[in-house]
């Protein structure tokens, strides 16, 4: 158990819909990262927050957005969903420069 | 542009032998490299890391080697055990940043 929790574990929705994925980092970690893993692909970095502020952005679509709240949990919002958005979404946390610890992921299926 | 590449999608090794997983990178600004292990239905688990100022780091059965001139790193597992069967991801971090760039992963199967 990495100490990072993600909900929900599975999400099935239709094209055009909007969903919110939730992540709680390890106790004490200020950095939260979101990654996407599509079928047979490596993990693609989406976005990083540090203590409530956006710190780095990867290849995140404009339809996607994220935020980190004062209690340090983070949410990833995916809107106008397309079939190609079906993937595993992982959240990770770290205490800045050290290793990132990953949550179990949310499997999103867009039908 | 795939900055971190794991060219072997899969590898099969007999139990007790050495497993060698390889990773190549193109970005000279990477200064820290990590290996993660992933079981099905779980998130990646940190395994071992190496700073670019070193060429070897060892932790029990796991050793990571870094060849900066060749932009190549490898993970050695010896002896290999059935529980090592998983997907292994190589990752790299650019100096001054925290985000990780991952390879595509190598599925390691340890045969009894």
Short mmCIF file of C-alpha atoms in Angstrom, two decimals:
data_model
loop_
_atom_site.label_atom_id
_atom_site.label_comp_id
_atom_site.label_asym_id
_atom_site.label_seq_id
_atom_site.Cartn_x
_atom_site.Cartn_y
_atom_site.Cartn_z
CA UNK A 1 0.00 0.00 0.00
CA UNK A 2 1.62 3.22 -1.24
CA UNK A 3 -0.54 5.48 0.92
CA UNK A 4 -2.00 7.19 -2.16
CA UNK A 5 -5.71 6.61 -2.64
CA UNK A 6 -7.77 7.08 -5.78
CA UNK A 7 -11.50 6.93 -6.33
CA UNK A 8 -13.36 5.53 -8.07
CA UNK A 9 -11.56 2.35 -9.07
CA UNK A 10 -13.63 1.92 -12.21
CA UNK A 11 -15.72 4.38 -14.19
CA UNK A 12 -17.87 3.63 -17.21
CA UNK A 13 -19.48 6.51 -19.03
CA UNK A 14 -20.63 7.64 -22.46
CA UNK A 15 -19.07 9.91 -25.02
CA UNK A 16 -19.68 13.58 -24.41
CA UNK A 17 -19.98 13.17 -20.65
CA UNK A 18 -17.87 14.68 -17.88
CA UNK A 19 -16.22 12.81 -15.01
CA UNK A 20 -14.13 13.67 -11.96
CA UNK A 21 -11.34 11.49 -10.64
CA UNK A 22 -10.16 11.96 -7.09
CA UNK A 23 -6.78 11.48 -5.46
CA UNK A 24 -5.55 11.73 -1.87
CA UNK A 25 -1.76 11.91 -1.56
CA UNK A 26 0.42 10.28 1.09
CA UNK A 27 0.42 12.08 4.39
CA UNK A 28 2.89 14.96 4.22
CA UNK A 29 3.38 14.94 0.45
CA UNK A 30 2.76 18.34 -1.12
CA UNK A 31 3.20 17.32 -4.78
CA UNK A 32 0.52 15.51 -6.74
CA UNK A 33 0.98 14.24 -10.28
CA UNK A 34 -1.52 12.86 -12.78
CA UNK A 35 -0.56 10.31 -15.45
CA UNK A 36 -2.51 8.59 -18.20
CA UNK A 37 -1.77 5.07 -19.37
CA UNK A 38 -3.50 4.03 -22.58
CA UNK A 39 -3.50 0.46 -23.87
CA UNK A 40 0.05 -0.91 -24.22
CA UNK A 41 1.54 2.52 -23.65
CA UNK A 42 3.81 3.90 -21.00
CA UNK A 43 2.58 6.41 -18.49
CA UNK A 44 2.11 9.88 -19.96
CA UNK A 45 2.51 12.81 -17.62
CA UNK A 46 -0.51 15.10 -17.57
CA UNK A 47 -0.07 17.69 -14.84
CA UNK A 48 1.58 18.40 -11.47
CA UNK A 49 0.40 20.43 -8.51
CA UNK A 50 2.53 21.53 -5.58
CA UNK A 51 0.82 22.78 -2.44
CA UNK A 52 -2.23 23.94 -4.35
CA UNK A 53 -0.50 25.52 -7.31
CA UNK A 54 0.03 24.15 -10.80
CA UNK A 55 3.74 23.38 -11.17
CA UNK A 56 4.13 21.59 -14.50
CA UNK A 57 1.99 20.61 -17.45
CA UNK A 58 2.45 17.77 -19.89
CA UNK A 59 0.40 16.80 -22.91
CA UNK A 60 -2.88 17.47 -21.17
CA UNK A 61 -5.85 18.13 -23.43
CA UNK A 62 -7.79 21.37 -23.06
CA UNK A 63 -10.85 19.25 -22.21
CA UNK A 64 -9.02 18.07 -19.11
CA UNK A 65 -8.36 20.14 -16.02
CA UNK A 66 -7.17 19.53 -12.50
CA UNK A 67 -6.91 21.24 -9.16
CA UNK A 68 -5.41 20.65 -5.75
CA UNK A 69 -7.40 21.67 -2.70
CA UNK A 70 -6.19 23.13 0.64
CA UNK A 71 -6.31 19.66 2.21
CA UNK A 72 -3.94 18.60 -0.63
CA UNK A 73 -6.30 16.16 -2.30
CA UNK A 74 -6.55 16.59 -6.05
CA UNK A 75 -9.23 16.14 -8.68
CA UNK A 76 -8.83 15.52 -12.40
CA UNK A 77 -11.80 16.64 -14.46
CA UNK A 78 -12.33 15.13 -17.90
CA UNK A 79 -15.05 16.64 -20.08
CA UNK A 80 -16.56 16.09 -23.54
CA UNK A 81 -15.25 12.55 -23.28
CA UNK A 82 -14.22 10.68 -26.40
CA UNK A 83 -13.63 6.96 -26.98
CA UNK A 84 -9.88 7.61 -27.04
CA UNK A 85 -9.96 8.90 -23.47
CA UNK A 86 -10.48 5.36 -22.23
CA UNK A 87 -7.38 4.62 -20.18
CA UNK A 88 -5.95 4.07 -16.74
CA UNK A 89 -5.43 7.31 -14.85
CA UNK A 90 -2.84 7.27 -12.09
CA UNK A 91 -2.19 9.78 -9.40
CA UNK A 92 1.19 9.94 -7.67
CA UNK A 93 2.54 12.00 -4.81
CA UNK A 94 5.97 12.94 -3.52
CA UNK A 95 7.59 15.23 -1.03
CA UNK A 96 9.12 17.26 -3.86
CA UNK A 97 12.33 15.76 -5.25
CA UNK A 98 12.04 12.25 -3.94
CA UNK A 99 10.48 9.20 -5.53
CA UNK A 100 6.87 9.35 -6.56
CA UNK A 101 4.43 6.93 -5.00
CA UNK A 102 1.51 5.86 -7.13
CA UNK A 103 -2.10 5.15 -6.33
CA UNK A 104 -3.93 2.07 -7.66
CA UNK A 105 -5.40 4.02 -10.57
CA UNK A 106 -8.85 4.68 -11.98
CA UNK A 107 -9.87 2.70 -15.06
CA UNK A 108 -12.02 4.89 -17.29
CA UNK A 109 -14.08 3.30 -20.03
CA UNK A 110 -15.86 5.58 -22.48
CA UNK A 111 -18.58 3.84 -24.51
CA UNK B 1 9.05 12.00 -29.49
CA UNK B 2 9.83 9.05 -27.22
CA UNK B 3 12.59 10.30 -24.93
CA UNK B 4 12.74 7.07 -22.91
CA UNK B 5 12.58 3.79 -24.80
CA UNK B 6 12.28 0.22 -23.67
CA UNK B 7 12.72 -1.71 -26.88
CA UNK B 8 11.78 -5.12 -25.52
CA UNK B 9 8.05 -5.39 -24.88
CA UNK B 10 8.55 -8.73 -23.15
CA UNK B 11 11.22 -10.93 -21.61
CA UNK B 12 11.06 -14.49 -20.36
CA UNK B 13 13.64 -15.80 -17.86
CA UNK B 14 14.03 -19.01 -15.95
CA UNK B 15 13.71 -18.90 -12.17
CA UNK B 16 17.10 -18.49 -10.49
CA UNK B 17 18.76 -16.92 -13.55
CA UNK B 18 19.55 -13.26 -14.13
CA UNK B 19 16.96 -10.92 -15.65
CA UNK B 20 18.33 -7.92 -17.54
CA UNK B 21 15.93 -5.16 -18.55
CA UNK B 22 17.18 -2.38 -20.79
CA UNK B 23 16.27 1.24 -21.29
CA UNK B 24 17.62 3.93 -23.64
CA UNK B 25 17.10 7.66 -23.44
CA UNK B 26 17.75 10.62 -25.69
CA UNK B 27 17.53 13.69 -23.43
CA UNK B 28 20.92 14.75 -22.03
CA UNK B 29 19.14 16.84 -19.38
CA UNK B 30 17.92 13.76 -17.52
CA UNK B 31 19.77 13.59 -14.20
CA UNK B 32 17.84 10.95 -12.28
CA UNK B 33 16.56 7.56 -13.37
CA UNK B 34 14.10 5.20 -11.73
CA UNK B 35 12.68 1.75 -12.22
CA UNK B 36 9.10 0.95 -11.30
CA UNK B 37 7.41 -2.42 -11.15
CA UNK B 38 3.73 -2.85 -11.92
CA UNK B 39 1.42 -5.75 -11.19
CA UNK B 40 -1.99 -5.97 -12.93
CA UNK B 41 -4.71 -3.83 -11.31
CA UNK B 42 -2.16 -1.99 -9.17
CA UNK B 43 -0.24 1.25 -9.50
CA UNK B 44 3.49 1.27 -10.28
CA UNK B 45 5.73 0.56 -7.28
CA UNK B 46 9.11 2.24 -6.94
CA UNK B 47 11.95 -0.27 -7.14
CA UNK B 48 15.33 1.42 -7.40
CA UNK B 49 16.86 4.66 -8.68
CA UNK B 50 20.19 6.09 -9.74
CA UNK B 51 21.56 9.59 -10.00
CA UNK B 52 23.45 10.61 -13.12
CA UNK B 53 26.60 11.13 -11.04
CA UNK B 54 26.76 7.39 -10.37
CA UNK B 55 27.13 4.41 -12.68
CA UNK B 56 25.77 1.71 -10.39
CA UNK B 57 23.31 1.35 -7.56
CA UNK B 58 22.53 -1.88 -5.77
CA UNK B 59 19.66 -2.90 -3.50
CA UNK B 60 19.46 -6.56 -2.61
CA UNK B 61 18.73 -8.59 -5.73
CA UNK B 62 18.32 -5.45 -7.83
CA UNK B 63 21.14 -3.50 -9.45
CA UNK B 64 20.80 -0.59 -11.84
CA UNK B 65 23.63 0.34 -14.18
CA UNK B 66 23.91 3.68 -15.95
CA UNK B 67 26.08 4.30 -19.03
CA UNK B 68 25.79 8.03 -19.68
CA UNK B 69 27.93 8.06 -22.80
CA UNK B 70 25.63 5.48 -24.40
CA UNK B 71 22.50 7.01 -22.80
CA UNK B 72 21.59 3.55 -21.60
CA UNK B 73 20.55 2.03 -18.32
CA UNK B 74 19.77 -1.49 -17.30
CA UNK B 75 18.16 -3.26 -14.39
CA UNK B 76 19.61 -6.58 -13.27
CA UNK B 77 17.62 -8.93 -11.08
CA UNK B 78 19.51 -11.87 -9.67
CA UNK B 79 18.39 -14.45 -8.83
CA UNK B 80 15.03 -14.05 -10.54
CA UNK B 81 12.00 -15.24 -8.59
CA UNK B 82 8.42 -16.00 -9.69
CA UNK B 83 7.19 -12.92 -7.78
CA UNK B 84 9.31 -10.75 -10.06
CA UNK B 85 6.89 -11.43 -12.92
CA UNK B 86 5.44 -7.98 -13.65
CA UNK B 87 5.73 -5.05 -16.04
CA UNK B 88 8.84 -2.95 -15.43
CA UNK B 89 8.93 0.72 -16.35
CA UNK B 90 12.03 2.79 -16.74
CA UNK B 91 11.56 6.51 -15.92
CA UNK B 92 13.71 9.60 -16.06
CA UNK B 93 13.59 13.07 -14.58
CA UNK B 94 14.91 16.28 -16.09
CA UNK B 95 17.26 18.29 -13.89
CA UNK B 96 15.28 20.81 -11.87
CA UNK B 97 11.89 19.26 -12.59
CA UNK B 98 9.83 16.67 -10.78
CA UNK B 99 7.73 15.13 -13.54
CA UNK B 100 8.80 11.70 -14.77
CA UNK B 101 9.12 10.55 -18.37
CA UNK B 102 8.32 6.86 -18.68
CA UNK B 103 9.27 4.18 -21.15
CA UNK B 104 6.63 1.87 -22.59
CA UNK B 105 7.41 -0.94 -20.17
CA UNK B 106 8.79 -4.49 -20.44
CA UNK B 107 6.71 -7.45 -19.33
CA UNK B 108 8.97 -9.84 -17.42
CA UNK B 109 7.87 -13.45 -16.97
CA UNK B 110 9.81 -15.74 -14.67
CA UNK B 111 9.35 -19.39 -15.54
CA UNK B 112 9.69 -22.15 -12.92
#
